[in-house]
mmCIF file of C-alpha atoms in Angstrom:
data_model
loop_
_atom_site.group_PDB
_atom_site.id
_atom_site.type_symbol
_atom_site.label_atom_id
_atom_site.label_comp_id
_atom_site.label_asym_id
_atom_site.label_seq_id
_atom_site.Cartn_x
_atom_site.Cartn_y
_atom_site.Cartn_z
ATOM 1 C CA UNK A 10 -56.549 -27.985 -27.624
ATOM 2 C CA UNK A 11 -54.974 -24.537 -26.318
ATOM 3 C CA UNK A 12 -55.423 -26.095 -22.930
ATOM 4 C CA UNK A 13 -53.531 -28.641 -23.478
ATOM 5 C CA UNK A 14 -50.604 -27.252 -25.033
ATOM 6 C CA UNK A 15 -50.336 -24.579 -22.318
ATOM 7 C CA UNK A 16 -48.404 -26.969 -19.647
ATOM 8 C CA UNK A 17 -46.586 -28.039 -22.404
ATOM 9 C CA UNK A 18 -45.031 -24.809 -23.348
ATOM 10 C CA UNK A 19 -44.309 -23.993 -19.755
ATOM 11 C CA UNK A 20 -42.257 -27.176 -18.979
ATOM 12 C CA UNK A 21 -40.421 -26.464 -22.332
ATOM 13 C CA UNK A 22 -39.876 -22.872 -21.439
ATOM 14 C CA UNK A 23 -38.636 -23.981 -17.825
ATOM 15 C CA UNK A 24 -36.446 -26.155 -19.122
ATOM 16 C CA UNK A 25 -34.607 -23.717 -21.462
ATOM 17 C CA UNK A 26 -34.249 -21.524 -18.638
ATOM 18 C CA UNK A 27 -32.574 -24.274 -17.070
ATOM 19 C CA UNK A 28 -30.394 -24.668 -19.574
ATOM 20 C CA UNK A 29 -29.310 -21.249 -20.060
ATOM 21 C CA UNK A 30 -29.018 -20.825 -16.640
ATOM 22 C CA UNK A 31 -26.075 -23.872 -16.222
ATOM 23 C CA UNK A 32 -24.835 -22.492 -19.607
ATOM 24 C CA UNK A 33 -23.843 -19.263 -18.017
ATOM 25 C CA UNK A 34 -20.352 -18.661 -18.074
ATOM 26 C CA UNK A 35 -17.928 -16.272 -15.393
ATOM 27 C CA UNK A 36 -14.831 -14.744 -16.415
ATOM 28 C CA UNK A 37 -13.243 -14.802 -12.814
ATOM 29 C CA UNK A 38 -11.094 -11.529 -11.894
ATOM 30 C CA UNK A 39 -9.646 -9.929 -9.037
ATOM 31 C CA UNK A 40 -11.170 -5.680 -8.830
ATOM 32 C CA UNK A 41 -10.428 -4.559 -5.386
ATOM 33 C CA UNK A 42 -12.021 -0.785 -5.146
ATOM 34 C CA UNK A 43 -8.963 1.441 -5.218
ATOM 35 C CA UNK A 44 -8.439 3.775 -1.784
ATOM 36 C CA UNK A 45 -10.487 1.157 -0.085
ATOM 37 C CA UNK A 46 -8.972 -0.865 3.035
ATOM 38 C CA UNK A 47 -10.473 -4.338 3.390
ATOM 39 C CA UNK A 48 -10.467 -6.273 6.416
ATOM 40 C CA UNK A 49 -10.372 -9.937 7.218
ATOM 41 C CA UNK A 50 -10.869 -11.749 10.489
ATOM 42 C CA UNK A 51 -8.445 -14.731 10.084
ATOM 43 C CA UNK A 52 -8.321 -18.204 12.759
ATOM 44 C CA UNK A 53 -5.125 -20.341 12.268
ATOM 45 C CA UNK A 54 -5.931 -23.707 14.285
ATOM 46 C CA UNK A 55 -2.621 -26.290 14.598
ATOM 47 C CA UNK A 56 -1.983 -29.519 15.691
ATOM 48 C CA UNK A 57 1.333 -30.804 15.568
ATOM 49 C CA UNK A 58 2.605 -34.286 17.092
ATOM 50 C CA UNK A 59 6.285 -35.147 16.535
ATOM 51 C CA UNK A 60 8.000 -38.339 18.553
ATOM 52 C CA UNK A 61 11.192 -37.769 19.878
ATOM 53 C CA UNK A 62 13.405 -40.947 21.317
ATOM 54 C CA UNK A 63 10.418 -42.836 21.611
ATOM 55 C CA UNK A 64 8.422 -40.138 23.371
ATOM 56 C CA UNK A 65 5.089 -38.724 21.605
ATOM 57 C CA UNK A 66 4.115 -35.067 22.262
ATOM 58 C CA UNK A 67 2.012 -32.575 21.190
ATOM 59 C CA UNK A 68 1.506 -29.148 20.367
ATOM 60 C CA UNK A 69 -1.955 -27.095 19.721
ATOM 61 C CA UNK A 70 -2.080 -23.268 18.808
ATOM 62 C CA UNK A 71 -4.899 -21.409 17.733
ATOM 63 C CA UNK A 72 -3.707 -17.929 15.992
ATOM 64 C CA UNK A 73 -6.979 -15.412 15.758
ATOM 65 C CA UNK A 74 -5.812 -11.939 13.836
ATOM 66 C CA UNK A 75 -7.242 -9.043 12.412
ATOM 67 C CA UNK A 76 -5.789 -8.342 8.354
ATOM 68 C CA UNK A 77 -5.845 -5.093 6.656
ATOM 69 C CA UNK A 78 -5.282 -5.206 2.953
ATOM 70 C CA UNK A 79 -5.304 -1.462 1.385
ATOM 71 C CA UNK A 80 -6.080 -1.471 -2.150
ATOM 72 C CA UNK A 81 -4.321 0.974 -3.700
ATOM 73 C CA UNK A 82 -5.698 0.439 -7.199
ATOM 74 C CA UNK A 83 -4.086 -0.746 -10.238
ATOM 75 C CA UNK A 84 -0.476 0.089 -12.130
ATOM 76 C CA UNK A 85 0.094 0.925 -15.800
ATOM 77 C CA UNK A 86 -0.066 -2.887 -16.424
ATOM 78 C CA UNK A 87 -3.071 -3.452 -15.004
ATOM 79 C CA UNK A 88 -1.833 -5.472 -11.694
ATOM 80 C CA UNK A 89 -3.812 -4.456 -8.179
ATOM 81 C CA UNK A 90 -1.637 -2.863 -5.936
ATOM 82 C CA UNK A 91 -1.822 -3.918 -1.933
ATOM 83 C CA UNK A 92 -0.561 -2.802 1.482
ATOM 84 C CA UNK A 93 -1.069 -5.689 3.587
ATOM 85 C CA UNK A 94 -0.435 -5.549 7.685
ATOM 86 C CA UNK A 95 -2.311 -7.079 10.586
ATOM 87 C CA UNK A 96 -4.407 -4.559 13.211
ATOM 88 C CA UNK A 97 -3.865 -7.637 15.932
ATOM 89 C CA UNK A 98 -2.441 -11.154 15.993
ATOM 90 C CA UNK A 99 -2.618 -13.371 19.655
ATOM 91 C CA UNK A 100 -1.826 -16.898 19.765
ATOM 92 C CA UNK A 101 -2.693 -19.605 22.367
ATOM 93 C CA UNK A 102 -0.973 -22.735 22.926
ATOM 94 C CA UNK A 103 -1.214 -25.751 24.740
ATOM 95 C CA UNK A 104 1.762 -28.376 24.992
ATOM 96 C CA UNK A 105 3.629 -30.653 27.213
ATOM 97 C CA UNK A 106 5.778 -27.829 28.915
ATOM 98 C CA UNK A 107 2.199 -25.671 29.869
ATOM 99 C CA UNK A 108 -0.060 -23.392 28.249
ATOM 100 C CA UNK A 109 0.324 -19.942 27.402
ATOM 101 C CA UNK A 110 -0.828 -16.679 25.100
ATOM 102 C CA UNK A 111 0.565 -14.415 23.333
ATOM 103 C CA UNK A 112 0.078 -11.187 21.980
ATOM 104 C CA UNK A 113 1.668 -10.638 18.667
ATOM 105 C CA UNK A 114 2.628 -7.228 19.056
ATOM 106 C CA UNK A 115 5.950 -7.001 16.791
ATOM 107 C CA UNK A 116 4.145 -8.489 13.801
ATOM 108 C CA UNK A 117 1.310 -5.271 14.105
ATOM 109 C CA UNK A 118 1.289 -2.783 12.009
ATOM 110 C CA UNK A 119 4.543 -4.336 10.250
ATOM 111 C CA UNK A 120 3.502 -3.543 6.305
ATOM 112 C CA UNK A 121 3.945 -5.683 2.978
ATOM 113 C CA UNK A 122 3.476 -4.509 -0.406
ATOM 114 C CA UNK A 123 1.764 -6.787 -3.006
ATOM 115 C CA UNK A 124 1.883 -6.608 -6.921
ATOM 116 C CA UNK A 125 -1.186 -8.991 -7.847
ATOM 117 C CA UNK A 126 -2.634 -10.068 -11.464
ATOM 118 C CA UNK A 127 -6.469 -10.204 -11.413
ATOM 119 C CA UNK A 128 -6.050 -13.358 -11.534
ATOM 120 C CA UNK A 129 -4.603 -13.761 -8.026
ATOM 121 C CA UNK A 130 -1.225 -14.351 -8.796
ATOM 122 C CA UNK A 131 1.598 -12.810 -7.048
ATOM 123 C CA UNK A 132 3.854 -10.581 -9.152
ATOM 124 C CA UNK A 133 5.885 -8.931 -6.691
ATOM 125 C CA UNK A 134 6.027 -9.207 -2.659
ATOM 126 C CA UNK A 135 7.990 -6.337 -1.324
ATOM 127 C CA UNK A 136 8.458 -6.140 3.061
ATOM 128 C CA UNK A 137 8.580 -2.504 3.702
ATOM 129 C CA UNK A 138 8.643 -3.342 7.544
ATOM 130 C CA UNK A 139 10.657 -6.767 8.141
ATOM 131 C CA UNK A 140 10.399 -8.182 11.875
ATOM 132 C CA UNK A 141 12.544 -11.011 13.057
ATOM 133 C CA UNK A 142 10.931 -14.502 13.302
ATOM 134 C CA UNK A 143 10.056 -16.806 16.407
ATOM 135 C CA UNK A 144 8.349 -20.545 16.930
ATOM 136 C CA UNK A 145 5.046 -18.879 17.606
ATOM 137 C CA UNK A 146 5.097 -16.900 14.627
ATOM 138 C CA UNK A 147 6.438 -19.583 12.313
ATOM 139 C CA UNK A 148 6.132 -19.042 8.455
ATOM 140 C CA UNK A 149 3.649 -16.062 8.857
ATOM 141 C CA UNK A 150 6.755 -13.796 9.242
ATOM 142 C CA UNK A 151 6.738 -11.239 6.696
ATOM 143 C CA UNK A 152 4.504 -12.723 4.667
ATOM 144 C CA UNK A 153 0.496 -12.298 3.806
ATOM 145 C CA UNK A 154 -1.451 -13.983 6.331
ATOM 146 C CA UNK A 155 -4.523 -14.238 3.035
ATOM 147 C CA UNK A 156 -3.398 -16.502 0.498
ATOM 148 C CA UNK A 157 -6.101 -15.101 -2.859
ATOM 149 C CA UNK A 158 -7.680 -18.002 -4.562
ATOM 150 C CA UNK A 159 -5.877 -18.482 -7.978
ATOM 151 C CA UNK A 160 -8.615 -17.324 -10.736
ATOM 152 C CA UNK A 161 -8.668 -19.542 -14.078
ATOM 153 C CA UNK A 162 -7.459 -17.784 -17.299
ATOM 154 C CA UNK A 163 -10.466 -18.784 -18.922
ATOM 155 C CA UNK A 164 -13.954 -18.342 -18.800
ATOM 156 C CA UNK A 165 -15.928 -21.078 -16.840
ATOM 157 C CA UNK A 166 -19.142 -22.590 -16.131
ATOM 158 C CA UNK A 167 -20.968 -24.349 -13.263
ATOM 159 C CA UNK A 168 -18.987 -27.896 -12.807
ATOM 160 C CA UNK A 169 -15.597 -27.042 -14.692
ATOM 161 C CA UNK A 170 -12.167 -27.095 -13.083
ATOM 162 C CA UNK A 171 -8.910 -26.043 -13.258
ATOM 163 C CA UNK A 172 -5.389 -26.809 -11.739
ATOM 164 C CA UNK A 173 -2.742 -24.362 -11.091
ATOM 165 C CA UNK A 174 0.821 -25.673 -10.206
ATOM 166 C CA UNK A 175 2.940 -23.567 -7.789
ATOM 167 C CA UNK A 176 6.071 -23.418 -5.692
ATOM 168 C CA UNK A 177 7.363 -21.355 -2.985
ATOM 169 C CA UNK A 178 9.806 -20.682 -0.625
ATOM 170 C CA UNK A 179 8.848 -20.511 2.919
ATOM 171 C CA UNK A 180 11.123 -19.910 6.080
ATOM 172 C CA UNK A 181 10.562 -21.430 9.053
ATOM 173 C CA UNK A 182 11.699 -22.762 12.631
ATOM 174 C CA UNK A 183 15.504 -22.033 11.385
ATOM 175 C CA UNK A 184 15.640 -22.822 7.881
ATOM 176 C CA UNK A 185 14.062 -22.440 4.706
ATOM 177 C CA UNK A 186 11.393 -25.166 3.178
ATOM 178 C CA UNK A 187 10.216 -25.645 -0.287
ATOM 179 C CA UNK A 188 6.816 -25.657 -0.657
ATOM 180 C CA UNK A 189 5.510 -27.240 -4.196
ATOM 181 C CA UNK A 190 2.376 -28.674 -4.983
ATOM 182 C CA UNK A 191 -0.906 -28.991 -7.943
ATOM 183 C CA UNK A 192 -4.337 -27.562 -6.787
ATOM 184 C CA UNK A 193 -7.326 -28.394 -8.604
ATOM 185 C CA UNK A 194 -10.368 -26.270 -8.438
ATOM 186 C CA UNK A 195 -14.121 -26.493 -9.077
ATOM 187 C CA UNK A 196 -16.872 -23.769 -9.627
ATOM 188 C CA UNK A 197 -19.708 -25.492 -7.890
ATOM 189 C CA UNK A 198 -22.119 -23.072 -7.757
ATOM 190 C CA UNK A 199 -23.108 -19.801 -6.326
ATOM 191 C CA UNK A 200 -24.979 -18.842 -3.104
ATOM 192 C CA UNK A 201 -25.700 -16.582 -0.192
ATOM 193 C CA UNK A 202 -22.650 -16.498 2.308
ATOM 194 C CA UNK A 203 -21.808 -13.387 4.473
ATOM 195 C CA UNK A 204 -24.621 -11.590 3.663
ATOM 196 C CA UNK A 205 -23.920 -11.436 -0.524
ATOM 197 C CA UNK A 206 -24.124 -13.661 -3.219
ATOM 198 C CA UNK A 207 -21.284 -15.749 -4.124
ATOM 199 C CA UNK A 208 -19.602 -18.266 -6.264
ATOM 200 C CA UNK A 209 -18.468 -21.448 -4.360
ATOM 201 C CA UNK A 210 -15.133 -22.760 -5.438
ATOM 202 C CA UNK A 211 -14.070 -26.409 -4.069
ATOM 203 C CA UNK A 212 -10.498 -26.881 -4.020
ATOM 204 C CA UNK A 213 -7.796 -29.987 -3.468
ATOM 205 C CA UNK A 214 -4.263 -29.890 -3.192
ATOM 206 C CA UNK A 215 -1.027 -32.596 -3.755
ATOM 207 C CA UNK A 216 1.980 -30.663 -1.800
ATOM 208 C CA UNK A 217 5.461 -31.944 -1.326
ATOM 209 C CA UNK A 218 7.933 -29.600 0.778
ATOM 210 C CA UNK A 219 11.474 -30.124 1.661
ATOM 211 C CA UNK A 220 14.187 -27.969 3.238
ATOM 212 C CA UNK A 221 16.664 -28.088 5.677
ATOM 213 C CA UNK A 222 17.746 -25.400 9.202
ATOM 214 C CA UNK A 223 19.255 -25.313 12.286
ATOM 215 C CA UNK A 224 17.133 -24.765 15.375
ATOM 216 C CA UNK A 225 19.125 -24.428 18.834
ATOM 217 C CA UNK A 226 21.891 -26.471 18.020
ATOM 218 C CA UNK A 227 19.859 -28.942 16.091
ATOM 219 C CA UNK A 228 21.037 -29.454 12.714
ATOM 220 C CA UNK A 229 18.505 -30.967 9.968
ATOM 221 C CA UNK A 230 17.277 -31.864 6.850
ATOM 222 C CA UNK A 231 13.259 -32.562 6.206
ATOM 223 C CA UNK A 232 10.680 -33.341 4.112
ATOM 224 C CA UNK A 233 7.403 -34.487 3.526
ATOM 225 C CA UNK A 234 4.016 -34.481 1.773
ATOM 226 C CA UNK A 235 0.289 -33.981 2.506
ATOM 227 C CA UNK A 236 -3.216 -32.840 1.502
ATOM 228 C CA UNK A 237 -5.494 -30.221 1.247
ATOM 229 C CA UNK A 238 -8.798 -29.452 0.725
ATOM 230 C CA UNK A 239 -10.214 -25.900 0.929
ATOM 231 C CA UNK A 240 -13.811 -23.841 -0.025
ATOM 232 C CA UNK A 241 -13.825 -20.187 -1.083
ATOM 233 C CA UNK A 242 -16.391 -17.998 -1.628
ATOM 234 C CA UNK A 243 -15.919 -15.219 -4.520
ATOM 235 C CA UNK A 244 -17.794 -12.200 -5.038
ATOM 236 C CA UNK A 245 -18.639 -12.476 -8.469
ATOM 237 C CA UNK A 246 -20.243 -8.574 -8.932
ATOM 238 C CA UNK A 247 -17.419 -6.908 -6.790
ATOM 239 C CA UNK A 248 -14.188 -9.264 -8.171
ATOM 240 C CA UNK A 249 -13.662 -9.489 -4.329
ATOM 241 C CA UNK A 250 -12.900 -13.082 -2.145
ATOM 242 C CA UNK A 251 -15.460 -13.141 0.759
ATOM 243 C CA UNK A 252 -14.252 -16.070 2.669
ATOM 244 C CA UNK A 253 -12.005 -19.213 2.653
ATOM 245 C CA UNK A 254 -11.647 -22.053 5.205
ATOM 246 C CA UNK A 255 -8.604 -24.479 4.259
ATOM 247 C CA UNK A 256 -7.992 -27.712 5.964
ATOM 248 C CA UNK A 257 -4.046 -28.794 5.342
ATOM 249 C CA UNK A 258 -2.943 -32.087 6.468
ATOM 250 C CA UNK A 259 1.410 -33.000 6.314
ATOM 251 C CA UNK A 260 3.227 -35.989 6.971
ATOM 252 C CA UNK A 261 7.074 -34.884 7.492
ATOM 253 C CA UNK A 262 10.395 -36.238 8.660
ATOM 254 C CA UNK A 263 13.340 -34.628 10.518
ATOM 255 C CA UNK A 264 16.377 -35.557 10.287
ATOM 256 C CA UNK A 265 19.584 -34.633 12.420
ATOM 257 C CA UNK A 266 22.475 -33.986 10.367
ATOM 258 C CA UNK A 267 26.730 -34.497 11.650
ATOM 259 C CA UNK A 268 26.844 -35.913 14.796
ATOM 260 C CA UNK A 269 23.004 -35.484 15.807
ATOM 261 C CA UNK A 270 22.025 -38.947 14.231
ATOM 262 C CA UNK A 271 18.321 -38.441 15.144
ATOM 263 C CA UNK A 272 15.412 -38.631 12.578
ATOM 264 C CA UNK A 273 11.727 -37.289 14.223
ATOM 265 C CA UNK A 274 8.400 -37.965 12.572
ATOM 266 C CA UNK A 275 5.888 -35.264 12.258
ATOM 267 C CA UNK A 276 2.479 -35.148 11.251
ATOM 268 C CA UNK A 277 0.533 -31.911 11.345
ATOM 269 C CA UNK A 278 -2.900 -30.896 11.173
ATOM 270 C CA UNK A 279 -3.825 -27.332 10.292
ATOM 271 C CA UNK A 280 -7.740 -25.138 9.629
ATOM 272 C CA UNK A 281 -7.377 -21.973 8.180
ATOM 273 C CA UNK A 282 -9.896 -19.493 7.442
ATOM 274 C CA UNK A 283 -10.704 -16.053 7.180
ATOM 275 C CA UNK A 284 -13.756 -13.589 6.730
ATOM 276 C CA UNK A 285 -14.567 -10.359 5.035
ATOM 277 C CA UNK A 286 -15.931 -7.665 7.610
#
């Protein structure tokens, strides 16, 4: 009789252990160690296709950079303080005008001070060393190139989702663009990444873009929409984002204003990845 009971007891024990593991809750917060530099390797691959007067042109670029997040510590409000800068940045481009490689020395060492909530929301951004932008650097000018994952306000379990609505303005291509969107995150599991146990978070976003500007004498208004998907790896024990891969697809239209009555359709595919060294 005892021998008959043992398999049943073992099965029951494994069953309840599985339930216990799946029911574990996580309270996600950033907790970067004070007075420590966090170095990330970043790659941004971009493909943009536009049609001008019936002629299609494709521009490809790859930007590789090394970013430093200097963790200062927490302020009196419990928010995390960082100084962000680039240690190196290089852009390789391919276009109908030819191929080129540019070392972005004007961006290296330029600092941005950030105040972030423990959930990753930007409370304040202060540009310490400003730099003028150009077509190659685009929206990276005077901005941090690492966007931390938006963490949920409440405790969550594996399989849970949360949503974040955001709106932000970006200076690029001689204009100002308003980027608004809704992102849904899902906690999918725990596994090894970059040498440590990390929670894996998947995301999907719908976004809208609108703006206006002037570039090389061409005054325009712009509007568009897009989608993005991503996978992030969060070190729960240390409260640090270890890595992220994000893919974005955009469809936009530039319409000339004034005497320049021209409509330029644009499609853009961009993949951003970064990993903690």
